[in-house]
XYZ file of C-alpha atoms in Angstrom:
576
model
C 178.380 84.240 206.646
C 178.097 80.428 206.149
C 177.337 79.901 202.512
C 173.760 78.106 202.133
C 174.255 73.877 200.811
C 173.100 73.721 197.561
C 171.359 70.345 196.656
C 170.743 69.264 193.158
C 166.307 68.627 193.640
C 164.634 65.904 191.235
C 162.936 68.982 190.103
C 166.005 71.061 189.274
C 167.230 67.616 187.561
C 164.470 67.434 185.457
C 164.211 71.250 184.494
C 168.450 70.904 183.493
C 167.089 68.063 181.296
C 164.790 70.168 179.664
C 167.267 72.706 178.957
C 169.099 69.805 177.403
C 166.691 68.370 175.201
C 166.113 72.253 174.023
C 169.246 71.860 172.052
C 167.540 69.894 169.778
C 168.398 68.945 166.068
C 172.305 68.551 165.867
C 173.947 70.961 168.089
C 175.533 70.072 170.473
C 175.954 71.476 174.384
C 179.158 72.539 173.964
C 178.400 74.273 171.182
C 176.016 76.008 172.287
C 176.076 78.971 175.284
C 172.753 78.971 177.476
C 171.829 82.675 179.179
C 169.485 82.750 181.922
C 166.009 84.867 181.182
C 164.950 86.066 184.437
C 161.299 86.224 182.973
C 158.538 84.995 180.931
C 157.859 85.730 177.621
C 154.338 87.509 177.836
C 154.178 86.604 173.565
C 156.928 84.586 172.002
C 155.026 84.923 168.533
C 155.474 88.946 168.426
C 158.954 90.601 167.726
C 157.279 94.093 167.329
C 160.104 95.827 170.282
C 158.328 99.074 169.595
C 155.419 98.093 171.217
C 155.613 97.361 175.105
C 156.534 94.120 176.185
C 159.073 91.778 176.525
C 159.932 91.499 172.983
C 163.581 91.907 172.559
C 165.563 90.951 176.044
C 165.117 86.983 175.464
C 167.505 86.918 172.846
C 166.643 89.391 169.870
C 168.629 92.382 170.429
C 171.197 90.144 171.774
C 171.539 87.709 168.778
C 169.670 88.901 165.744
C 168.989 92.467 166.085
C 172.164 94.688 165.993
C 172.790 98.584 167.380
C 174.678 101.388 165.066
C 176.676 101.564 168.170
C 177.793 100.319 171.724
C 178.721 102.729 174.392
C 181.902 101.083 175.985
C 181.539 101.592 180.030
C 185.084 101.473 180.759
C 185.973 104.254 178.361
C 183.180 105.737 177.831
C 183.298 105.698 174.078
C 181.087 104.251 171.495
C 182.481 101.491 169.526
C 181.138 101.460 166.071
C 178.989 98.180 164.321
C 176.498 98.722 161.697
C 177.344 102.725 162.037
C 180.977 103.597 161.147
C 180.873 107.095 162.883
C 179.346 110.663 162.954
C 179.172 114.184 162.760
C 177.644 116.782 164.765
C 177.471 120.657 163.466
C 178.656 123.548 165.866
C 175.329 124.059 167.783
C 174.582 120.514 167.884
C 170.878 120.260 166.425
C 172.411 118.136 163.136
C 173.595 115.111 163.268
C 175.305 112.667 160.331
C 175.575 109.443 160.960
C 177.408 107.197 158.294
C 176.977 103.708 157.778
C 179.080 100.375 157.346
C 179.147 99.152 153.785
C 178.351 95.275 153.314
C 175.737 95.102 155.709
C 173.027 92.833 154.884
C 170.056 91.224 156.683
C 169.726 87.623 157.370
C 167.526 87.030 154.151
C 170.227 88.429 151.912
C 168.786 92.174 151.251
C 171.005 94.905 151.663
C 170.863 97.121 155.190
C 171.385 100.434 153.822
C 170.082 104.264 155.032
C 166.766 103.279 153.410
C 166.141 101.510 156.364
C 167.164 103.905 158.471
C 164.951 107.048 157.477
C 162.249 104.417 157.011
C 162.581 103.279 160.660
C 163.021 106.378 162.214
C 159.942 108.045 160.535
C 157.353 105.100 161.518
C 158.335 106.400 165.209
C 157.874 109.639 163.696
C 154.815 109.911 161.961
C 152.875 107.011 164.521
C 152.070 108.031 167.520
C 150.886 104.872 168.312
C 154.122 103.382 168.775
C 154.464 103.436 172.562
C 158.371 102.081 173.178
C 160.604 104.648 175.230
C 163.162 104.293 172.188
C 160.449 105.545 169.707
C 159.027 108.040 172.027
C 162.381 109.492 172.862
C 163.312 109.897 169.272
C 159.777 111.551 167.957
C 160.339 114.314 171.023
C 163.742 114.913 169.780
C 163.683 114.625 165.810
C 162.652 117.349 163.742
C 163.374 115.012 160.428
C 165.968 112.617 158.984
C 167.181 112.791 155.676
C 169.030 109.851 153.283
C 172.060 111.682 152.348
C 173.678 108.447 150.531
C 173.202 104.560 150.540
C 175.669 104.532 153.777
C 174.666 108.441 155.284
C 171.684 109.537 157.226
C 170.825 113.372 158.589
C 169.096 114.167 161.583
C 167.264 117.797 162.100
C 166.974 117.967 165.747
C 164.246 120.066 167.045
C 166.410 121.272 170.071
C 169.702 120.856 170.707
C 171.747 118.103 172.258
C 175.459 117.141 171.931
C 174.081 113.689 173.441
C 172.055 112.598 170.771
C 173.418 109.708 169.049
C 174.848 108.011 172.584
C 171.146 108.714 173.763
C 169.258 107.007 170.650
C 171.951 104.377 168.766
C 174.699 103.887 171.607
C 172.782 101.083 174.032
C 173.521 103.961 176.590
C 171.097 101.832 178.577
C 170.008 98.410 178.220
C 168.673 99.359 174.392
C 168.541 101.435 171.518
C 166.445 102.522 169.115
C 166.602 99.385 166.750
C 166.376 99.852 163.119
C 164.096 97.351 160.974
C 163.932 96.115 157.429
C 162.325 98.367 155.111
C 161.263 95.129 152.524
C 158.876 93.258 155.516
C 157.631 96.201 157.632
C 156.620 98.512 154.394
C 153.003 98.563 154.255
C 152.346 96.757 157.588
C 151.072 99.085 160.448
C 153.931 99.196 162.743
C 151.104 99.696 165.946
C 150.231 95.714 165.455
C 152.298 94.354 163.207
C 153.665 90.957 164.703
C 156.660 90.716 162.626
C 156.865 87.014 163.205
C 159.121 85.183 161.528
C 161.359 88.308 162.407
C 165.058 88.830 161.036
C 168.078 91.220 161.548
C 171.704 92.145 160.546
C 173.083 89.508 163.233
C 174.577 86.326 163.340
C 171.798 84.304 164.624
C 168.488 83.716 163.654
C 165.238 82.426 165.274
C 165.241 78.553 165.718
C 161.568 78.718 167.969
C 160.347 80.638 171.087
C 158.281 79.377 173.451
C 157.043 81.290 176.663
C 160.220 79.913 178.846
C 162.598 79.889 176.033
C 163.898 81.074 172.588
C 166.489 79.357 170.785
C 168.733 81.337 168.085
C 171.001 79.587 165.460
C 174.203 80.895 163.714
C 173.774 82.180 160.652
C 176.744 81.111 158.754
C 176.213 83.416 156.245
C 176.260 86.827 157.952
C 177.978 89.767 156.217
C 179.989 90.433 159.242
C 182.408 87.796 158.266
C 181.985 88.166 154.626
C 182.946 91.784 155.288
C 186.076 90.719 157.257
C 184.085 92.769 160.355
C 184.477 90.097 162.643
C 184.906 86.615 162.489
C 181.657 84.725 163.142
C 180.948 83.968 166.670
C 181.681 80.726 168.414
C 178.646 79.879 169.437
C 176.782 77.630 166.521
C 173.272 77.858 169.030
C 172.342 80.660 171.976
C 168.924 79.834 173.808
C 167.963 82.493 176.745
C 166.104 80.330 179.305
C 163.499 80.835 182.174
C 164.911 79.735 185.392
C 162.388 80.005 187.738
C 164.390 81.958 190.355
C 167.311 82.041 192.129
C 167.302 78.868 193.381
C 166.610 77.227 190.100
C 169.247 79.210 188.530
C 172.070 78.141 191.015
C 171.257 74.574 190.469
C 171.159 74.824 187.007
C 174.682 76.481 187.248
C 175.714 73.605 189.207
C 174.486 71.156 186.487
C 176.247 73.262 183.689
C 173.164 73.509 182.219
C 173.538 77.321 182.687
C 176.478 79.544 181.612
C 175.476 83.284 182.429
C 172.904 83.478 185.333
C 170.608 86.492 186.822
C 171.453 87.770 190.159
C 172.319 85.736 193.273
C 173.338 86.301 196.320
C 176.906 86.085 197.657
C 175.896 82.560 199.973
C 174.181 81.407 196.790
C 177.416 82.120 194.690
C 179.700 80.287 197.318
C 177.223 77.426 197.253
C 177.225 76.832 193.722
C 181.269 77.244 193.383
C 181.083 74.268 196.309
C 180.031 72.273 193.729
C 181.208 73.989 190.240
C 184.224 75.864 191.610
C 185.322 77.298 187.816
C 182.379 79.716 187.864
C 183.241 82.892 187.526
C 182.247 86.677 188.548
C 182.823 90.195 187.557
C 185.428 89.836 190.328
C 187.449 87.075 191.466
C 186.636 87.903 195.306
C 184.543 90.655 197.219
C 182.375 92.348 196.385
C 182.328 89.738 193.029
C 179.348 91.600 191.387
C 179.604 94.512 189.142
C 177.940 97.855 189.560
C 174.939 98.884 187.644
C 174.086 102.477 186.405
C 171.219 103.230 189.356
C 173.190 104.778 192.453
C 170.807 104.529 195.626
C 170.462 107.485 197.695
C 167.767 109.064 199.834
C 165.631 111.608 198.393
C 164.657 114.293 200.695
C 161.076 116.749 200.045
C 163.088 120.151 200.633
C 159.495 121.864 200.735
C 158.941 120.416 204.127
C 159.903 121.756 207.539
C 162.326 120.692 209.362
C 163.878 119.021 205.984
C 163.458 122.649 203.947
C 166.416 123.833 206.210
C 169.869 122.745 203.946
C 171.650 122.224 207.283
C 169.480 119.668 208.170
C 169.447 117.825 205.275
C 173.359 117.975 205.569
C 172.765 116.978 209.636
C 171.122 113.616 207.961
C 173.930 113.228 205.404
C 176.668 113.135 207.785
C 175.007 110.405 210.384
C 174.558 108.111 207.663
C 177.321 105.243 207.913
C 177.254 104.069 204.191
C 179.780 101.316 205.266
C 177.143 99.733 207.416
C 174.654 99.880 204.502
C 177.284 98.216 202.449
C 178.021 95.066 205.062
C 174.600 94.994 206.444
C 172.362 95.683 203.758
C 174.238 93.761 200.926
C 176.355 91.326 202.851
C 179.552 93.420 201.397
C 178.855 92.928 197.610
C 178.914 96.763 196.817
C 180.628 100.016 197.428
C 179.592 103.295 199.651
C 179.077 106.250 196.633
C 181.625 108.836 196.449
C 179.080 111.355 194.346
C 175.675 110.884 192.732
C 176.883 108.846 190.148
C 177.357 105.182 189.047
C 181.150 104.160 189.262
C 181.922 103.647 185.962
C 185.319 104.294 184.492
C 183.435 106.559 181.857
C 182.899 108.541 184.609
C 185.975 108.869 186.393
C 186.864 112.196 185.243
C 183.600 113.483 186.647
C 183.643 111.739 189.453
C 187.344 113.048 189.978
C 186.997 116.074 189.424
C 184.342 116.245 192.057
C 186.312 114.278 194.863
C 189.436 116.912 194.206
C 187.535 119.942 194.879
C 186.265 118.053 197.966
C 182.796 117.336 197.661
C 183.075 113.748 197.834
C 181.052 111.562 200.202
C 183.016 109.450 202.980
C 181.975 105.674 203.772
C 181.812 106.576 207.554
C 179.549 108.674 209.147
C 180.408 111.887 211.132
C 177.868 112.057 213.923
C 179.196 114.527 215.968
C 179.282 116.859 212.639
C 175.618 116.102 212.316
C 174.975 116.922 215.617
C 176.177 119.862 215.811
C 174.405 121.120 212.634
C 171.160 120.011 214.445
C 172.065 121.566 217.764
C 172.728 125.089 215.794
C 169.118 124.950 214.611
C 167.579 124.992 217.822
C 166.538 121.449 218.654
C 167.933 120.507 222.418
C 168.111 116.602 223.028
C 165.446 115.476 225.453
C 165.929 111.587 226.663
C 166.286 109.854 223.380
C 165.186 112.376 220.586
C 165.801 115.835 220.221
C 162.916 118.225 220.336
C 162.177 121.967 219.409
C 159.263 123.903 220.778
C 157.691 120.912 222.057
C 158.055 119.092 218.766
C 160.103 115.704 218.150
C 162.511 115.669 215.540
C 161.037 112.693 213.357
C 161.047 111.566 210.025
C 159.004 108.950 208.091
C 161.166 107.374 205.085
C 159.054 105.585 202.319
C 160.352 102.537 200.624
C 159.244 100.413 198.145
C 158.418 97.040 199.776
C 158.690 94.925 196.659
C 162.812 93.938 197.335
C 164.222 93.216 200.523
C 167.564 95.646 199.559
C 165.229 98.645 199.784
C 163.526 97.554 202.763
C 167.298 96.114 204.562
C 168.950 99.537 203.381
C 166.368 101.549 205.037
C 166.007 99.865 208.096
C 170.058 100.314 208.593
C 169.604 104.031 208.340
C 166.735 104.333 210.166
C 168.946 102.673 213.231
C 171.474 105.102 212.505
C 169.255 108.141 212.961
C 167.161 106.724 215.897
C 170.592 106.137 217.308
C 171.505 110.437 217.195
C 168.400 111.318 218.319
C 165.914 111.171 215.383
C 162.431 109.465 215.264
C 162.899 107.436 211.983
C 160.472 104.926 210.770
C 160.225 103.167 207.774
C 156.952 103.468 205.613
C 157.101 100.307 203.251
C 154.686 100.822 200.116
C 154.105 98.540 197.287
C 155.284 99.063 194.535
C 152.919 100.829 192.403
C 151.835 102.946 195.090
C 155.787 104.236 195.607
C 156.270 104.864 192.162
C 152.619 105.950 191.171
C 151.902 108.580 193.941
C 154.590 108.886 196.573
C 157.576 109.879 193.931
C 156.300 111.723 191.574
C 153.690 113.414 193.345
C 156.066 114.630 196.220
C 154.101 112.463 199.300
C 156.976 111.937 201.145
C 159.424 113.464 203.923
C 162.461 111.082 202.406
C 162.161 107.827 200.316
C 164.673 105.416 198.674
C 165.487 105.393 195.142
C 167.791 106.158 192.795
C 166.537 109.054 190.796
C 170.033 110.793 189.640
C 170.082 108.013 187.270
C 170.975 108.440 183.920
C 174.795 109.298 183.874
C 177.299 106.589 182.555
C 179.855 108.567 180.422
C 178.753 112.411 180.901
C 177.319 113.726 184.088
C 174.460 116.151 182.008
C 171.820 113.198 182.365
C 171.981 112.833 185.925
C 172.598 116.337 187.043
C 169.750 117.700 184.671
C 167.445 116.281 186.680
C 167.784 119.035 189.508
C 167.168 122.002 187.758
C 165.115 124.785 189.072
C 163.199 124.090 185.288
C 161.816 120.897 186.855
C 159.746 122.268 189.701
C 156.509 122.125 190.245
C 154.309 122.315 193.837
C 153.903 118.765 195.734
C 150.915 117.345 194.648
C 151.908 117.639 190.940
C 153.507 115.631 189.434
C 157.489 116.108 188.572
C 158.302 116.228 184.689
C 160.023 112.474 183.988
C 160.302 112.172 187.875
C 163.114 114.688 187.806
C 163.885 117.006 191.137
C 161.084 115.435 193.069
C 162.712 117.041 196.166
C 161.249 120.573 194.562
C 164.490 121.847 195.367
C 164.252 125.924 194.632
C 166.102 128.756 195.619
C 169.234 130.831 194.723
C 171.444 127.569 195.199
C 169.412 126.180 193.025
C 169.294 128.195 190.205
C 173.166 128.764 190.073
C 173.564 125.341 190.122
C 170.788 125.409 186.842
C 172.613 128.364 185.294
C 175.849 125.795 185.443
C 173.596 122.784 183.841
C 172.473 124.741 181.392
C 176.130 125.308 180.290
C 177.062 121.570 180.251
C 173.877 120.905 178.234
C 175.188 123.180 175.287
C 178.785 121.539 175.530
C 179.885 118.965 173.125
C 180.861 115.527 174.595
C 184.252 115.303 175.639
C 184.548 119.059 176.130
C 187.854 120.343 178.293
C 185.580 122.497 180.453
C 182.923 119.859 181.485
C 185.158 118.088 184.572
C 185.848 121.914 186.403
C 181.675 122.723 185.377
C 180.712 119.723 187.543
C 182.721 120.005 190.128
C 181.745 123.929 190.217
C 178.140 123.077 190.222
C 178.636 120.164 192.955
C 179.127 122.583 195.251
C 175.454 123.309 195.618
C 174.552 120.068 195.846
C 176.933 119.260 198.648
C 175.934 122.518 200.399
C 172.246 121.598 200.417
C 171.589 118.068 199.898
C 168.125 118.052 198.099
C 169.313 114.018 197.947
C 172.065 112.291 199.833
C 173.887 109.589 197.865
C 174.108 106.098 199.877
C 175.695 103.284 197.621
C 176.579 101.583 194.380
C 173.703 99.361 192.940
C 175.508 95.857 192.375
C 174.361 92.530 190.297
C 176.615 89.682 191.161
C 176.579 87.389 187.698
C 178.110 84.125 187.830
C 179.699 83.002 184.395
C 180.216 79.452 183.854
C 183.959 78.497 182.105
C 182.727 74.672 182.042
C 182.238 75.175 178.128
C 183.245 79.197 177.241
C 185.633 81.593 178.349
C 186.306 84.953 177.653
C 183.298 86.513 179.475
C 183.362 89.855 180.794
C 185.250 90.549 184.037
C 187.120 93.611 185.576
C 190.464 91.485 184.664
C 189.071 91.566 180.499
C 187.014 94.715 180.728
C 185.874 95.398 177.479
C 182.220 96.001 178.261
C 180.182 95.357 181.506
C 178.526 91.868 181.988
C 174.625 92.854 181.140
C 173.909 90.137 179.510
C 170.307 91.209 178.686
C 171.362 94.119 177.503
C 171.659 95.333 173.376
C 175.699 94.711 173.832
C 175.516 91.270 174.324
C 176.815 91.322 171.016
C 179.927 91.987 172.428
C 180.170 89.083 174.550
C 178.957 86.739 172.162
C 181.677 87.439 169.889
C 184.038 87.345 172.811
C 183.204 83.644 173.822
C 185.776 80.929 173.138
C 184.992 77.378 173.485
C 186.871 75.568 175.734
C 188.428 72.339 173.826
């Protein structure tokens, strides 16, 4: 594909300008790292992140606000920061967690467990508080205890081995953030603005604006007074609105940019026409770097012909997930082996799965297809097959608002009109798809990515199926989990087997052989056929930093709006 020229617009000029005259004051650009913010900031005078909103992605969990711990996606452990480590009991319904000593907030008070057990109880007591981090933590915690000035307790009201990776470990994109006891006493936590805000981190809030925020370096933060970590490169960070893709490229261009939102592969081989020491995830095809929502096609097993296992398998096999992968994303992802994101955290599961041979194959096997539709019954007649007078048709729903759903499912609807299948695409908007069709079962198949969940234990994904989950189309599905309604005696083995895993500690010896025993039922009767890897392809600019993530120096994904940011900050060296 020819890659798209890139021309530097008087308009793109003069927005690069801006972002230059936003390092105001006496820092200078190479000095300071600029992130694109793929958004606007709805209120850049209210830091309240348990309140919805975009309150914390446009700089404040990435710069000033710091997690206990990060979940590491290549080895799927969690790297300690203000937490040290923890402690689970046998049956996994207590939890210690113990803190680092020497923490302190920017304005000079001490972090301590105080703040913890008085953070965690606002999302307790206040039901008002709306954030999925706060919500998530009040349906899980019975009560939290100070055991010492560096030890907290958790009672859980159930139990669940994946507790602290779930709440502290930025499992995905967050955590449940803990604030400072000395401002947010007194203050109702519902409303409170908590503007000028602080944290534990090494920058604090310069100004925010509703395109912009600017964060300074702290050169006073306890993490080098500590001997934690040396202070981070960086003397300024700003997270800035590009406007787009094509905004962001030419910004790039301009190195007026250093970590940018998603492009496109053309719009990546523009830019390096003109800036050719950017940088992806990898150094060629497929560049980008996969993300933790595996596509695949969810199938209503309560309706005929699609309640039949061997058709859904029929489907399964005549879907050519190497076509989806050229056509659909112009090569910048992988076919799926299993349900799950390809993560090295999840290798073992993912393994383990692919040894016992369950795994998926990038090509399609039509003539295994058709003969699993042929031994139903259904007799091809001109173009489609048919079965006591009745076409075999499907409609597939996708959501309409991004032109990968739409592309993907308009390759696989070729494929199946192709063997003999009346596909058609049903595009919805957005709301509609993930307001009625989803949750609410009003579908035949649809495109999604509902085993999400999974990035360094398989329980969160593959709980999602369980017969525990169903309920009759036309109510709606707990959490959107097993919105296929898939029942039966397959199903409730493979249950029985989840309900095993769920008890199991992380990093138990069993878990690997317990998937792959349990994957059997989900290969035999495909209530959802996995398709590919979701992919964001990230260009990182080395004009003024280096050492940003890649699969070469893989010591956490690239995410950059995500609460391990941290991570990279502290990784950045300036080139001289």
């Amino acid at each position: 594909m020819k890659a798209p020229v890139l021309r530097l617009t008087a308009s793109a000029l003069a927005f690069a300008a801006f972002g230059g005259m936003a390092l105001a004051q006496d820092v200078a650009r190479e000095n300071t790292v600029i992130f694109d913010l793929d958004r606007t900031i709805q209120d850049p005078e209210n830091f309240n992140w348990m309140t919805p909103g975009t309150k914390r992605m446009h700089g404040a969990h990435q710069t000033m606000w710091e997690p206990l711990f990060i979940l590491n996606y290549g080895t799927g452990e969690l790297d300690p920061w203000l937490a040290t480590s923890f402690t689970g009991n046998a049956d996994s319904t207590q939890f210690t967690i113990n803190l680092r000593e020497g923490v302190e907030w920017s304005d000079g008070e001490v972090f301590d467990a105080d703040d913890v057990v008085f953070t965690v109880n606002l999302a307790l007591t206040n039901e008002e508080i709306s954030s999925r981090e706060a919500s998530t933590l009040r349906a899980q915690v019975e009560s939290v205890e100070k055991l010492s000035n560096t030890s907290v307790a958790f009672q859980l009201k159930a139990p669940n081995p994946r507790f602290v990776v779930e709440n502290f470990g930025v499992r995905i994109f967050g955590s449940f953030l803990i604030m400072p006891e000395h401002i947010w006493n007194g203050e109702n936590a519902a409303t409170f603005a908590f503007n000028p805000p602080i944290g534990t981190g090494p920058y604090t809030l310069n100004s925010a604006a509703s395109n912009r925020a600017i964060w300074d370096r702290n050169d006073d933060w306890w993490g080098a007074k500590t001997g934690f970590m040396n202070l981070p490169a960086p003397e300024r960070v700003i997270f800035l609105e590009s406007g787009g893709e094509e905004s962001r490229a030419q910004l790039m261009a301009a190195n007026q940019l250093d970590a940018a939102q998603n492009v496109t592969t053309g719009t990546l081989e523009a830019i390096l026409s003109l800036t050719p020491i950017l940088i992806a995830w990898h150094d060629g095809y497929p560049y980008s770097a996969f993300v933790n929502f595996a596509r695949q096609l969810e199938i209503n097993t309560t309706l005929a012909p699609w309640d039949n296992a061997n058709m859904r398998k029929a489907v399964a096999h005549l879907i050519d997930r190497s076509m989806i992968v050229n056509v659909a994303y112009e090569g910048t992802t992988e076919a799926s082996q299993t349900m799950f994101a390809q993560f090295g955290s999840m290798d073992p599961f993912i393994n383990a799965i692919v040894d016992a041979g369950y795994g998926l194959s990038p090509r399609a096997d039509v003539d295994a297809g058709v003969a699993l539709i042929e031994g139903e019954g259904w007799v091809k007649d001109g173009d489609y097959y048919t079965k006591d007078g009745e076409t075999l048709s499907v409609n597939i729903h996708v959501n309409s608002a991004s032109t990968e759903y739409t592309r993907t499912i308009d390759v696989i609807v070729e494929q199946l009109q192709r063997a003999g299948i009346d596909a058609r695409a049903v595009p919805v908007e957005n709301g509609v798809f993930w307001g009625e069709v989803l949750p609410f079962g009003a579908y035949e198949m649809s495109y999604s990515w509902l085993s999400c969940g999974s990035v360094n234990e398989p329980w969160a994904s593959m709980g999602r199926y369980t017969v525990a989950d169903v309920v009759p189309v036309g109510e709606r599905s707990p959490g959107f989990n097993n919105t296929a309604r898939w029942d039966g005696p397959a199903a409730e083995a493979y249950s029985a087997i989840m309900t095993d895993i769920a008890s199991r500690p992380l990093g138990d010896d069993a878990i690997p052989g317990l998937v792959a025993e349990a994957y059997q039922h989900l290969d035999a009767e495909m209530p959802f056929i996995p398709l590919v890897q979701a992919a964001k392809l990230l260009p990182m600019n080395t004009t003024y930093w280096t050492g940003w993530p890649t699969a070469d120096n893989y010591y956490n994904h690239p995410f950059f709006w995500w609460n391990h940011t941290h991570q990279i900050i502290h990784n950045l060296e300036k080139v001289e």
